[in-house]
Coordinates of C-alpha atoms in Angstrom, one line a residue:
M1 CA -3.0 39.7 -55.7
E2 CA -1.6 39.3 -52.1
F3 CA -3.7 36.8 -49.9
C4 CA -3.8 37.5 -46.2
S5 CA -6.0 35.0 -43.9
A6 CA -6.8 35.9 -40.4
K7 CA -6.1 34.4 -37.5
Y8 CA -9.7 32.4 -37.4
H9 CA -8.7 31.1 -40.7
E10 CA -6.0 28.9 -39.0
K11 CA -8.2 26.5 -38.2
F12 CA -8.9 25.3 -41.7
K13 CA -5.1 25.0 -42.8
D14 CA -5.2 21.0 -42.4
W15 CA -8.5 20.6 -44.1
K16 CA -9.3 19.9 -47.6
I17 CA -9.9 23.0 -50.0
G18 CA -13.1 22.8 -52.1
Q19 CA -14.9 25.1 -54.5
A20 CA -13.7 28.9 -54.3
W21 CA -15.5 31.7 -55.8
L22 CA -15.4 35.6 -55.9
V23 CA -18.2 37.7 -54.5
R24 CA -18.5 41.5 -55.3
T25 CA -20.7 43.2 -52.4
P26 CA -20.7 47.0 -51.4
K27 CA -18.2 46.8 -49.0
G28 CA -15.7 45.0 -51.6
V29 CA -14.7 41.7 -53.5
F30 CA -14.4 38.7 -51.3
I31 CA -13.6 35.5 -52.2
N32 CA -16.0 32.3 -50.7
V33 CA -13.8 28.9 -50.1
V34 CA -15.4 25.7 -49.2
F35 CA -13.2 23.6 -46.5
S36 CA -14.1 20.2 -45.7
R37 CA -12.8 17.2 -43.7
E38 CA -13.5 14.0 -42.4
V39 CA -15.3 13.3 -39.3
E40 CA -16.0 10.1 -37.1
V41 CA -19.5 10.3 -35.4
R42 CA -19.3 8.0 -32.8
E43 CA -22.5 6.0 -31.1
P44 CA -24.1 8.2 -28.6
E45 CA -24.7 6.9 -25.0
A46 CA -28.2 8.8 -25.1
F47 CA -29.4 11.6 -27.1
V48 CA -30.2 15.3 -25.8
G49 CA -34.0 16.4 -26.8
V50 CA -34.0 20.0 -28.7
D51 CA -37.5 21.8 -28.9
L52 CA -36.9 24.7 -31.2
N53 CA -39.7 27.5 -31.0
E54 CA -40.0 30.8 -32.0
N55 CA -38.9 32.5 -28.8
N56 CA -37.0 29.9 -27.1
V57 CA -34.7 26.4 -27.8
T58 CA -35.8 24.0 -24.6
L59 CA -33.4 21.1 -24.4
S60 CA -34.1 18.1 -22.4
L61 CA -31.0 16.3 -21.1
P62 CA -30.4 12.4 -20.4
N63 CA -30.1 13.1 -16.8
G64 CA -33.6 14.4 -16.1
E65 CA -32.5 17.9 -16.2
F66 CA -34.1 20.6 -18.6
V67 CA -32.7 23.7 -20.1
Q68 CA -34.6 26.8 -21.4
I69 CA -32.8 29.5 -23.6
I70 CA -34.9 32.6 -24.3
T71 CA -33.8 33.8 -27.6
H72 CA -36.0 36.9 -28.7
E73 CA -35.9 35.8 -32.3
K74 CA -39.1 36.3 -32.6
E75 CA -39.0 40.1 -31.4
I76 CA -35.5 40.6 -33.9
R77 CA -37.8 39.1 -36.6
T78 CA -41.2 41.2 -36.0
G79 CA -38.9 44.6 -35.3
Y80 CA -37.0 44.1 -38.7
F81 CA -40.7 43.3 -40.6
V82 CA -42.2 46.1 -39.4
K83 CA -39.3 48.4 -40.6
R84 CA -39.6 47.1 -44.0
R85 CA -43.3 47.5 -44.0
K86 CA -42.8 51.7 -43.0
I87 CA -40.3 52.0 -46.0
Q88 CA -42.4 50.3 -48.4
K89 CA -45.3 52.4 -47.7
K90 CA -43.3 55.4 -47.6
L91 CA -41.1 55.1 -50.4
R92 CA -43.3 53.5 -53.4
A93 CA -40.1 53.0 -55.5
G94 CA -36.7 53.9 -56.5
K95 CA -32.8 53.5 -55.5
K96 CA -33.3 54.5 -52.2
R97 CA -36.2 52.3 -50.9
K98 CA -34.1 49.2 -52.7
E99 CA -31.1 50.1 -50.8
L100 CA -32.8 50.6 -47.5
L101 CA -34.7 47.2 -48.1
E102 CA -31.2 45.5 -48.7
K103 CA -29.5 47.3 -45.4
Y104 CA -32.0 46.2 -43.1
G105 CA -32.6 42.9 -44.8
Q106 CA -28.5 42.6 -44.2
R107 CA -29.0 43.4 -40.6
E108 CA -31.6 41.2 -39.7
R109 CA -29.5 38.1 -41.5
N110 CA -26.4 39.5 -39.5
R111 CA -28.5 39.4 -36.4
R112 CA -29.9 35.8 -36.8
D113 CA -26.7 34.2 -38.1
D114 CA -24.9 35.5 -34.8
L115 CA -28.0 34.3 -32.8
Y116 CA -28.1 30.7 -34.4
H117 CA -24.1 30.2 -34.2
K118 CA -24.2 30.9 -30.5
L119 CA -27.2 28.7 -29.9
A120 CA -25.7 25.9 -31.6
N121 CA -22.3 26.3 -30.1
K122 CA -24.6 25.7 -26.6
I123 CA -26.5 23.1 -27.6
V124 CA -23.2 21.3 -28.9
E125 CA -21.5 21.9 -25.6
L126 CA -24.4 20.5 -23.6
A127 CA -24.5 17.1 -26.0
E128 CA -20.9 16.5 -26.0
K129 CA -21.0 14.4 -22.8
Y130 CA -23.8 12.2 -24.5
G131 CA -23.1 11.9 -27.7
G132 CA -26.4 12.7 -29.5
I133 CA -28.6 15.2 -30.7
A134 CA -32.5 15.0 -31.4
L135 CA -34.4 17.4 -33.4
E136 CA -37.7 17.6 -35.0
D137 CA -38.3 17.1 -38.8
L138 CA -39.9 20.0 -39.6
T139 CA -39.4 20.3 -43.6
E140 CA -43.4 19.8 -44.0
I141 CA -44.2 22.4 -41.4
R142 CA -44.9 25.5 -43.4
D143 CA -47.6 23.3 -45.6
S144 CA -49.4 22.5 -42.7
I145 CA -49.4 25.5 -40.9
R146 CA -52.8 26.8 -40.6
Y147 CA -53.3 30.0 -38.4
S148 CA -54.1 33.6 -38.8
A149 CA -52.3 35.5 -41.5
E150 CA -50.2 37.3 -39.0
V151 CA -49.0 33.9 -37.8
N152 CA -48.7 32.3 -40.7
G153 CA -46.5 35.1 -42.0
R154 CA -44.4 35.0 -38.9
L155 CA -43.5 31.3 -39.3
H156 CA -42.9 31.6 -42.5
R157 CA -40.0 34.2 -41.8
W158 CA -38.7 31.4 -39.1
S159 CA -35.3 29.9 -40.3
F160 CA -35.6 27.2 -38.1
R161 CA -34.3 24.9 -40.9
K162 CA -30.9 27.2 -40.8
L163 CA -30.7 26.6 -37.2
Q164 CA -31.1 23.1 -37.7
S165 CA -28.2 22.9 -40.4
I166 CA -25.7 25.0 -38.2
I167 CA -26.7 22.4 -34.9
E168 CA -26.1 19.7 -37.2
Y169 CA -22.5 20.5 -38.9
K170 CA -21.2 21.9 -35.3
A171 CA -22.4 18.4 -33.6
K172 CA -20.5 16.5 -36.4
L173 CA -17.7 18.5 -36.2
K174 CA -17.7 16.9 -32.4
G175 CA -18.1 13.4 -33.5
I176 CA -22.0 13.8 -32.2
K177 CA -24.6 11.9 -33.9
V178 CA -27.8 13.8 -34.6
V179 CA -31.0 12.2 -36.0
F180 CA -34.2 13.8 -36.9
V181 CA -37.7 12.9 -35.5
N182 CA -41.3 12.6 -36.4
P183 CA -42.9 15.5 -34.7
A184 CA -46.3 14.4 -34.4
F185 CA -47.4 14.5 -30.8
T186 CA -44.3 15.7 -29.5
S187 CA -46.0 18.6 -27.6
S188 CA -49.6 16.9 -26.6
L189 CA -48.6 12.8 -25.6
C190 CA -47.5 12.5 -21.8
P191 CA -44.0 11.8 -21.7
V192 CA -44.4 10.0 -18.2
C193 CA -47.3 6.9 -19.0
G194 CA -46.6 7.7 -22.9
G195 CA -50.4 7.2 -24.0
E196 CA -52.3 10.0 -22.9
K197 CA -53.0 12.9 -24.7
L198 CA -52.8 15.9 -22.4
S199 CA -54.9 18.8 -21.3
P200 CA -54.2 22.7 -21.5
N201 CA -54.0 23.7 -17.4
G202 CA -52.9 27.2 -17.8
H203 CA -51.4 29.7 -20.0
R204 CA -48.7 27.2 -21.1
V205 CA -48.8 24.6 -18.7
L206 CA -50.0 20.7 -20.2
K207 CA -51.4 18.2 -17.4
C208 CA -52.1 14.4 -17.6
P209 CA -55.1 14.1 -15.7
P210 CA -56.4 10.8 -16.3
K211 CA -53.4 8.9 -15.2
C212 CA -50.4 9.8 -13.4
G213 CA -51.1 13.5 -12.8
F214 CA -48.0 15.1 -14.3
E215 CA -47.4 19.0 -15.3
A216 CA -45.3 20.7 -17.4
D217 CA -44.6 23.3 -19.2
R218 CA -45.4 22.5 -23.2
D219 CA -42.0 23.5 -24.5
V220 CA -40.5 21.0 -21.8
V221 CA -42.8 18.3 -22.8
G222 CA -41.8 19.0 -26.5
S223 CA -38.0 18.7 -25.8
W224 CA -39.0 15.2 -23.5
N225 CA -40.6 13.6 -26.1
I226 CA -37.9 14.3 -28.7
R227 CA -35.7 12.8 -26.7
L228 CA -37.7 9.8 -26.2
K229 CA -38.6 9.5 -29.8
A230 CA -35.0 9.0 -30.8

C-alpha cells in the first residue's frame, strides 16, 4: 500500500514518529500517527490572562489592553442539542436514528474543533511577544456547577478543557509558557485595589464602590485577575 502525505504533513518531516494506528470510519480507513519534538519553553516577560466563557474569550494584555473574541459557541452547542432532541423524540430506535445522531454529533465536533484551533492560534499570536499565557484551572468546575437544569446541562457540554489543551500545546510549540491559576474570586475581586469585592452595576458590569470606583465588564475583570494571579 502506498502512503501519500499531504502538503500539511511536510512540517512534521523532522519530528520524532511515535505511536500509529489504523482507524476505520464510514469515509474509509485512515492511519493516525503521533509526532513529537522537543521544545524550549522560555521564561516569560509577562503573562496574557485568558478568561474562557461560553460565548467569548477575553484576554488581558500586559500593556493594559483587552481583547474580546466572540465565539458563538453556546449557540452552536445549543443548536445541535436541539437537533438531537428532535431526532430522539421522532425516532425512538433503529439504525436511522443512530446514523442521524452520529452525523449531527460529528458535525458539532468538527465545528467546535475548527473554532478551538482558530481561537488558540489567535491567543498564541497575541501572547508570543510576552512569552506567557495564564489560564484558569477549571478541572473541578463540573463538580461545583449549581444552576438550573438547563444551564447545568449546557455547561456540562462545554468542552473548555479541550480548548485549554489546544491552547497549551500550540503555545509550547512556540516556546510560550502556560500556567494554570486558581479560579477563586477572579470575577469578584477588584483588580485595581486588590481586596474589595465588586458589586453588580448593570447586566454584566461590576463596580468597586467602597474604594476606587473601578467599573468594568465581568469578563474583563476575570481576565485581568487571571493575569495578576500569574
